[in-house]
mmCIF file of N, CA and C in Angstrom:
data_model
loop_
_atom_site.group_PDB
_atom_site.id
_atom_site.type_symbol
_atom_site.label_atom_id
_atom_site.label_comp_id
_atom_site.label_asym_id
_atom_site.label_seq_id
_atom_site.Cartn_x
_atom_site.Cartn_y
_atom_site.Cartn_z
ATOM 1 N N MET C 1 44.658 -5.420 29.973
ATOM 2 C CA MET C 1 46.088 -5.464 29.764
ATOM 3 C C MET C 1 46.537 -6.920 29.893
ATOM 4 N N TYR C 2 47.322 -7.392 28.932
ATOM 5 C CA TYR C 2 47.823 -8.765 28.943
ATOM 6 C C TYR C 2 49.344 -8.770 28.887
ATOM 7 N N ALA C 3 49.913 -9.875 29.349
ATOM 8 C CA ALA C 3 51.365 -10.040 29.314
ATOM 9 C C ALA C 3 51.713 -11.417 28.765
ATOM 10 N N ILE C 4 52.865 -11.478 28.136
ATOM 11 C CA ILE C 4 53.461 -12.729 27.669
ATOM 12 C C ILE C 4 54.849 -12.790 28.287
ATOM 13 N N ALA C 5 55.140 -13.896 28.946
ATOM 14 C CA ALA C 5 56.470 -14.102 29.530
ATOM 15 C C ALA C 5 56.979 -15.458 29.051
ATOM 16 N N PHE C 6 58.234 -15.501 28.647
ATOM 17 C CA PHE C 6 58.775 -16.765 28.151
ATOM 18 C C PHE C 6 60.236 -16.907 28.545
ATOM 19 N N ASP C 7 60.691 -18.142 28.464
ATOM 20 C CA ASP C 7 62.087 -18.463 28.741
ATOM 21 C C ASP C 7 62.575 -19.340 27.596
ATOM 22 N N MET C 8 63.752 -19.032 27.100
ATOM 23 C CA MET C 8 64.311 -19.793 25.983
ATOM 24 C C MET C 8 65.427 -20.713 26.469
ATOM 25 N N ASN C 9 65.536 -21.877 25.860
ATOM 26 C CA ASN C 9 66.663 -22.775 26.086
ATOM 27 C C ASN C 9 67.771 -22.304 25.145
ATOM 28 N N ILE C 10 68.835 -21.767 25.718
ATOM 29 C CA ILE C 10 69.879 -21.123 24.913
ATOM 30 C C ILE C 10 70.568 -22.105 23.970
ATOM 31 N N SER C 11 70.866 -23.315 24.438
ATOM 32 C CA SER C 11 71.534 -24.272 23.543
ATOM 33 C C SER C 11 70.619 -24.645 22.376
ATOM 34 N N SER C 12 69.324 -24.780 22.635
ATOM 35 C CA SER C 12 68.372 -25.052 21.546
ATOM 36 C C SER C 12 68.244 -23.851 20.621
ATOM 37 N N LEU C 13 68.294 -22.662 21.203
ATOM 38 C CA LEU C 13 68.211 -21.447 20.393
ATOM 39 C C LEU C 13 69.419 -21.342 19.466
ATOM 40 N N GLU C 14 70.607 -21.618 19.986
ATOM 41 C CA GLU C 14 71.813 -21.608 19.141
ATOM 42 C C GLU C 14 71.705 -22.643 18.028
ATOM 43 N N LYS C 15 71.159 -23.805 18.354
ATOM 44 C CA LYS C 15 71.034 -24.886 17.369
ATOM 45 C C LYS C 15 70.021 -24.537 16.273
ATOM 46 N N HIS C 16 68.864 -24.025 16.670
ATOM 47 C CA HIS C 16 67.781 -23.807 15.712
ATOM 48 C C HIS C 16 67.775 -22.417 15.082
ATOM 49 N N TYR C 17 68.322 -21.420 15.775
ATOM 50 C CA TYR C 17 68.378 -20.067 15.230
ATOM 51 C C TYR C 17 69.734 -19.782 14.612
ATOM 52 N N GLY C 18 70.789 -20.200 15.296
ATOM 53 C CA GLY C 18 72.148 -19.925 14.841
ATOM 54 C C GLY C 18 72.788 -18.830 15.676
ATOM 55 N N LYS C 19 73.958 -18.425 15.245
ATOM 56 C CA LYS C 19 74.693 -17.388 15.974
ATOM 57 C C LYS C 19 74.736 -16.116 15.142
ATOM 58 N N PRO C 20 74.701 -14.967 15.735
ATOM 59 C CA PRO C 20 74.530 -14.753 17.172
ATOM 60 C C PRO C 20 73.064 -14.951 17.571
ATOM 61 N N TYR C 21 72.842 -15.839 18.524
ATOM 62 C CA TYR C 21 71.481 -16.198 18.921
ATOM 63 C C TYR C 21 70.720 -15.032 19.553
ATOM 64 N N ASN C 22 71.453 -14.047 20.105
ATOM 65 C CA ASN C 22 70.747 -12.930 20.745
ATOM 66 C C ASN C 22 69.948 -12.094 19.736
ATOM 67 N N ASN C 23 70.247 -12.213 18.449
ATOM 68 C CA ASN C 23 69.435 -11.527 17.435
ATOM 69 C C ASN C 23 68.005 -12.059 17.405
ATOM 70 N N ALA C 24 67.822 -13.289 17.876
ATOM 71 C CA ALA C 24 66.482 -13.869 17.933
ATOM 72 C C ALA C 24 65.555 -13.019 18.797
ATOM 73 N N TYR C 25 66.099 -12.454 19.862
ATOM 74 C CA TYR C 25 65.281 -11.635 20.762
ATOM 75 C C TYR C 25 64.778 -10.367 20.071
ATOM 76 N N TYR C 26 65.576 -9.820 19.158
ATOM 77 C CA TYR C 26 65.128 -8.661 18.378
ATOM 78 C C TYR C 26 63.993 -9.054 17.436
ATOM 79 N N GLU C 27 64.106 -10.241 16.862
ATOM 80 C CA GLU C 27 63.050 -10.723 15.965
ATOM 81 C C GLU C 27 61.755 -10.988 16.729
ATOM 82 N N ILE C 28 61.888 -11.542 17.937
ATOM 83 C CA ILE C 28 60.705 -11.783 18.773
ATOM 84 C C ILE C 28 60.027 -10.456 19.094
ATOM 85 N N ALA C 29 60.820 -9.480 19.511
ATOM 86 C CA ALA C 29 60.270 -8.155 19.838
ATOM 87 C C ALA C 29 59.567 -7.551 18.630
ATOM 88 N N SER C 30 60.176 -7.676 17.466
ATOM 89 C CA SER C 30 59.595 -7.135 16.240
ATOM 90 C C SER C 30 58.260 -7.808 15.930
ATOM 91 N N GLU C 31 58.200 -9.110 16.119
ATOM 92 C CA GLU C 31 56.960 -9.848 15.859
ATOM 93 C C GLU C 31 55.867 -9.425 16.836
ATOM 94 N N LEU C 32 56.209 -9.323 18.108
ATOM 95 C CA LEU C 32 55.210 -8.969 19.113
ATOM 96 C C LEU C 32 54.748 -7.518 18.983
ATOM 97 N N GLU C 33 55.608 -6.649 18.467
ATOM 98 C CA GLU C 33 55.219 -5.250 18.244
ATOM 99 C C GLU C 33 54.076 -5.146 17.241
ATOM 100 N N LYS C 34 53.980 -6.108 16.331
ATOM 101 C CA LYS C 34 52.881 -6.119 15.357
ATOM 102 C C LYS C 34 51.525 -6.237 16.049
ATOM 103 N N TYR C 35 51.536 -6.768 17.268
ATOM 104 C CA TYR C 35 50.316 -6.965 18.046
ATOM 105 C C TYR C 35 50.269 -6.011 19.248
ATOM 106 N N ASN C 36 51.066 -4.947 19.156
ATOM 107 C CA ASN C 36 51.117 -3.888 20.169
ATOM 108 C C ASN C 36 51.631 -4.351 21.532
ATOM 109 N N PHE C 37 52.489 -5.354 21.537
ATOM 110 C CA PHE C 37 53.176 -5.752 22.765
ATOM 111 C C PHE C 37 54.512 -5.030 22.819
ATOM 112 N N TYR C 38 54.896 -4.614 23.997
ATOM 113 C CA TYR C 38 56.204 -3.982 24.187
ATOM 114 C C TYR C 38 56.909 -4.628 25.376
ATOM 115 N N ARG C 39 58.224 -4.654 25.296
ATOM 116 C CA ARG C 39 59.028 -5.324 26.323
ATOM 117 C C ARG C 39 59.126 -4.442 27.552
ATOM 118 N N ILE C 40 58.890 -5.049 28.723
ATOM 119 C CA ILE C 40 59.056 -4.300 29.965
ATOM 120 C C ILE C 40 60.304 -4.734 30.718
ATOM 121 N N GLN C 41 60.688 -5.996 30.594
ATOM 122 C CA GLN C 41 61.943 -6.462 31.166
ATOM 123 C C GLN C 41 62.188 -7.892 30.709
ATOM 124 N N GLY C 42 63.462 -8.217 30.536
ATOM 125 C CA GLY C 42 63.804 -9.578 30.119
ATOM 126 C C GLY C 42 62.959 -10.034 28.949
ATOM 127 N N SER C 43 62.322 -11.161 29.122
ATOM 128 C CA SER C 43 61.454 -11.721 28.085
ATOM 129 C C SER C 43 59.990 -11.606 28.489
ATOM 130 N N THR C 44 59.629 -10.462 29.020
ATOM 131 C CA THR C 44 58.247 -10.189 29.401
ATOM 132 C C THR C 44 57.746 -9.000 28.588
ATOM 133 N N TYR C 45 56.631 -9.225 27.920
ATOM 134 C CA TYR C 45 56.023 -8.222 27.045
ATOM 135 C C TYR C 45 54.597 -7.962 27.509
ATOM 136 N N VAL C 46 54.152 -6.723 27.394
ATOM 137 C CA VAL C 46 52.782 -6.374 27.770
ATOM 138 C C VAL C 46 52.114 -5.583 26.648
ATOM 139 N N THR C 47 50.796 -5.577 26.689
ATOM 140 C CA THR C 47 50.000 -4.770 25.773
ATOM 141 C C THR C 47 48.856 -4.139 26.547
ATOM 142 N N ASP C 48 48.462 -2.961 26.125
ATOM 143 C CA ASP C 48 47.297 -2.302 26.714
ATOM 144 C C ASP C 48 46.005 -2.789 26.059
ATOM 145 N N ASN C 49 46.134 -3.551 24.989
ATOM 146 C CA ASN C 49 44.980 -4.082 24.276
ATOM 147 C C ASN C 49 44.274 -5.109 25.165
ATOM 148 N N LYS C 50 42.991 -4.917 25.394
ATOM 149 C CA LYS C 50 42.229 -5.804 26.282
ATOM 150 C C LYS C 50 41.548 -6.951 25.536
ATOM 151 N N ASP C 51 41.797 -7.058 24.252
ATOM 152 C CA ASP C 51 41.175 -8.086 23.418
ATOM 153 C C ASP C 51 41.996 -9.373 23.476
ATOM 154 N N MET C 52 41.405 -10.430 24.047
ATOM 155 C CA MET C 52 42.114 -11.699 24.143
ATOM 156 C C MET C 52 42.426 -12.269 22.758
ATOM 157 N N GLY C 53 41.626 -11.923 21.772
ATOM 158 C CA GLY C 53 41.896 -12.367 20.407
ATOM 159 C C GLY C 53 43.252 -11.887 19.925
ATOM 160 N N ASN C 54 43.612 -10.665 20.270
ATOM 161 C CA ASN C 54 44.919 -10.118 19.915
ATOM 162 C C ASN C 54 46.037 -10.920 20.580
ATOM 163 N N LEU C 55 45.832 -11.296 21.836
ATOM 164 C CA LEU C 55 46.808 -12.118 22.559
ATOM 165 C C LEU C 55 47.007 -13.458 21.855
ATOM 166 N N ILE C 56 45.916 -14.078 21.470
ATOM 167 C CA ILE C 56 45.993 -15.379 20.787
ATOM 168 C C ILE C 56 46.703 -15.242 19.445
ATOM 169 N N LEU C 57 46.428 -14.178 18.715
ATOM 170 C CA LEU C 57 47.119 -13.953 17.440
ATOM 171 C C LEU C 57 48.622 -13.789 17.648
ATOM 172 N N ALA C 58 49.021 -13.096 18.709
ATOM 173 C CA ALA C 58 50.447 -12.918 19.002
ATOM 174 C C ALA C 58 51.109 -14.257 19.316
ATOM 175 N N ILE C 59 50.448 -15.088 20.115
ATOM 176 C CA ILE C 59 50.995 -16.411 20.443
ATOM 177 C C ILE C 59 51.058 -17.273 19.187
ATOM 178 N N ASP C 60 50.020 -17.224 18.366
ATOM 179 C CA ASP C 60 50.034 -17.978 17.104
ATOM 180 C C ASP C 60 51.196 -17.547 16.222
ATOM 181 N N ALA C 61 51.455 -16.247 16.162
ATOM 182 C CA ALA C 61 52.564 -15.748 15.341
ATOM 183 C C ALA C 61 53.886 -16.323 15.830
ATOM 184 N N LEU C 62 54.074 -16.375 17.141
ATOM 185 C CA LEU C 62 55.305 -16.966 17.688
ATOM 186 C C LEU C 62 55.370 -18.465 17.400
ATOM 187 N N ALA C 63 54.235 -19.139 17.495
ATOM 188 C CA ALA C 63 54.198 -20.588 17.277
ATOM 189 C C ALA C 63 54.596 -20.967 15.853
ATOM 190 N N TYR C 64 54.349 -20.074 14.898
ATOM 191 C CA TYR C 64 54.711 -20.354 13.511
ATOM 192 C C TYR C 64 56.178 -20.077 13.201
ATOM 193 N N ILE C 65 56.904 -19.526 14.153
ATOM 194 C CA ILE C 65 58.344 -19.323 13.970
ATOM 195 C C ILE C 65 59.028 -20.599 14.458
ATOM 196 N N GLU C 66 59.524 -21.384 13.524
ATOM 197 C CA GLU C 66 60.027 -22.721 13.848
ATOM 198 C C GLU C 66 61.121 -22.712 14.908
ATOM 199 N N TRP C 67 62.098 -21.821 14.770
ATOM 200 C CA TRP C 67 63.180 -21.804 15.753
ATOM 201 C C TRP C 67 62.672 -21.406 17.134
ATOM 202 N N PHE C 68 61.644 -20.541 17.187
ATOM 203 C CA PHE C 68 61.065 -20.164 18.479
ATOM 204 C C PHE C 68 60.394 -21.375 19.121
ATOM 205 N N ALA C 69 59.563 -22.055 18.354
ATOM 206 C CA ALA C 69 58.849 -23.221 18.876
ATOM 207 C C ALA C 69 59.814 -24.303 19.358
ATOM 208 N N ASN C 70 60.942 -24.451 18.672
ATOM 209 C CA ASN C 70 61.922 -25.467 19.062
ATOM 210 C C ASN C 70 62.762 -25.062 20.269
ATOM 211 N N ALA C 71 62.882 -23.777 20.537
ATOM 212 C CA ALA C 71 63.783 -23.318 21.599
ATOM 213 C C ALA C 71 63.071 -22.795 22.846
ATOM 214 N N VAL C 72 61.773 -22.549 22.767
ATOM 215 C CA VAL C 72 61.086 -22.012 23.943
ATOM 216 C C VAL C 72 60.997 -23.103 25.018
ATOM 217 N N ARG C 73 61.421 -22.748 26.221
ATOM 218 C CA ARG C 73 61.387 -23.683 27.350
ATOM 219 C C ARG C 73 60.043 -23.583 28.068
ATOM 220 N N ASP C 74 59.535 -22.356 28.161
ATOM 221 C CA ASP C 74 58.302 -22.109 28.897
ATOM 222 C C ASP C 74 57.704 -20.801 28.387
ATOM 223 N N ILE C 75 56.404 -20.774 28.228
ATOM 224 C CA ILE C 75 55.741 -19.529 27.827
ATOM 225 C C ILE C 75 54.425 -19.437 28.584
ATOM 226 N N ARG C 76 54.196 -18.281 29.181
ATOM 227 C CA ARG C 76 52.989 -18.047 29.976
ATOM 228 C C ARG C 76 52.338 -16.745 29.523
ATOM 229 N N VAL C 77 51.034 -16.691 29.642
ATOM 230 C CA VAL C 77 50.306 -15.452 29.392
ATOM 231 C C VAL C 77 49.432 -15.177 30.612
ATOM 232 N N PHE C 78 49.216 -13.914 30.875
ATOM 233 C CA PHE C 78 48.363 -13.571 32.005
ATOM 234 C C PHE C 78 47.779 -12.183 31.818
ATOM 235 N N ARG C 79 46.674 -11.967 32.505
ATOM 236 C CA ARG C 79 46.009 -10.668 32.475
ATOM 237 C C ARG C 79 46.534 -9.832 33.640
ATOM 238 N N ILE C 80 46.824 -8.581 33.371
ATOM 239 C CA ILE C 80 47.278 -7.660 34.410
ATOM 240 C C ILE C 80 46.078 -6.802 34.795
ATOM 241 N N GLU C 81 45.640 -6.942 36.027
ATOM 242 C CA GLU C 81 44.479 -6.177 36.474
ATOM 243 C C GLU C 81 44.871 -4.850 37.089
ATOM 244 N N ASP C 82 45.985 -4.816 37.750
ATOM 245 C CA ASP C 82 46.434 -3.591 38.397
ATOM 246 C C ASP C 82 47.921 -3.459 38.123
ATOM 247 N N TRP C 83 48.339 -2.287 37.736
ATOM 248 C CA TRP C 83 49.713 -2.091 37.265
ATOM 249 C C TRP C 83 50.326 -0.915 37.995
ATOM 250 N N SER C 84 51.391 -1.161 38.721
ATOM 251 C CA SER C 84 52.095 -0.092 39.431
ATOM 252 C C SER C 84 53.581 -0.208 39.150
ATOM 253 N N ASP C 85 54.174 0.861 38.675
ATOM 254 C CA ASP C 85 55.613 0.909 38.428
ATOM 255 C C ASP C 85 56.272 1.521 39.662
ATOM 256 N N LEU C 86 56.974 0.703 40.413
ATOM 257 C CA LEU C 86 57.607 1.151 41.654
ATOM 258 C C LEU C 86 59.096 1.405 41.497
ATOM 259 N N THR C 87 59.551 1.544 40.272
ATOM 260 C CA THR C 87 60.978 1.758 40.017
ATOM 261 C C THR C 87 61.508 2.967 40.772
ATOM 262 N N GLN C 88 60.811 4.082 40.692
ATOM 263 C CA GLN C 88 61.292 5.298 41.358
ATOM 264 C C GLN C 88 61.304 5.154 42.874
ATOM 265 N N VAL C 89 60.369 4.409 43.426
ATOM 266 C CA VAL C 89 60.356 4.174 44.870
ATOM 267 C C VAL C 89 61.625 3.457 45.288
ATOM 268 N N VAL C 90 62.026 2.469 44.513
ATOM 269 C CA VAL C 90 63.225 1.694 44.825
ATOM 270 C C VAL C 90 64.480 2.533 44.630
ATOM 271 N N LYS C 91 64.475 3.412 43.645
ATOM 272 C CA LYS C 91 65.675 4.181 43.308
ATOM 273 C C LYS C 91 65.894 5.432 44.162
ATOM 274 N N ILE C 92 64.935 5.782 44.984
ATOM 275 C CA ILE C 92 65.091 6.979 45.820
ATOM 276 C C ILE C 92 66.277 6.789 46.760
ATOM 277 N N LYS C 93 67.147 7.794 46.773
ATOM 278 C CA LYS C 93 68.304 7.753 47.665
ATOM 279 C C LYS C 93 68.085 8.779 48.766
ATOM 280 N N SER C 94 68.259 8.340 49.983
ATOM 281 C CA SER C 94 68.006 9.224 51.104
ATOM 282 C C SER C 94 69.036 8.972 52.192
ATOM 283 N N THR C 95 69.342 10.003 52.944
ATOM 284 C CA THR C 95 70.284 9.839 54.052
ATOM 285 C C THR C 95 69.589 9.318 55.291
ATOM 286 N N LYS C 96 68.277 9.414 55.301
ATOM 287 C CA LYS C 96 67.541 8.877 56.440
ATOM 288 C C LYS C 96 66.646 7.757 55.951
ATOM 289 N N LYS C 97 66.350 6.865 56.845
ATOM 290 C CA LYS C 97 65.478 5.748 56.495
ATOM 291 C C LYS C 97 64.029 6.192 56.634
ATOM 292 N N THR C 98 63.266 5.876 55.626
ATOM 293 C CA THR C 98 61.847 6.188 55.635
ATOM 294 C C THR C 98 61.087 4.878 55.544
ATOM 295 N N PHE C 99 60.151 4.713 56.418
ATOM 296 C CA PHE C 99 59.343 3.505 56.407
ATOM 297 C C PHE C 99 57.931 3.861 55.990
ATOM 298 N N ILE C 100 57.409 3.100 55.085
ATOM 299 C CA ILE C 100 56.043 3.302 54.616
ATOM 300 C C ILE C 100 55.199 2.181 55.188
ATOM 301 N N ASN C 101 54.172 2.546 55.908
ATOM 302 C CA ASN C 101 53.277 1.525 56.483
ATOM 303 C C ASN C 101 52.029 1.421 55.667
#
């Protein structure tokens, strides 16, 4: 499992993509979906594909998008070895405090 996380410079995005700049995020998602990446939160995308070649192809696809290359502030990739979704643990509402050791 691999992840791609990035941060965009909004003023650069407005300059190179145009307005409304938030449409750029839909285009990014659409491009990454071609490589089986899906958004989990913010600008973080993951794939269950364990092939690093697929990850490189996804990054290459983003690199060829001129406005993306001009506006990306930071982009990181990493392998996810263990994955736990703790959303429900955080959302549990209780009248008593429960401590997990």
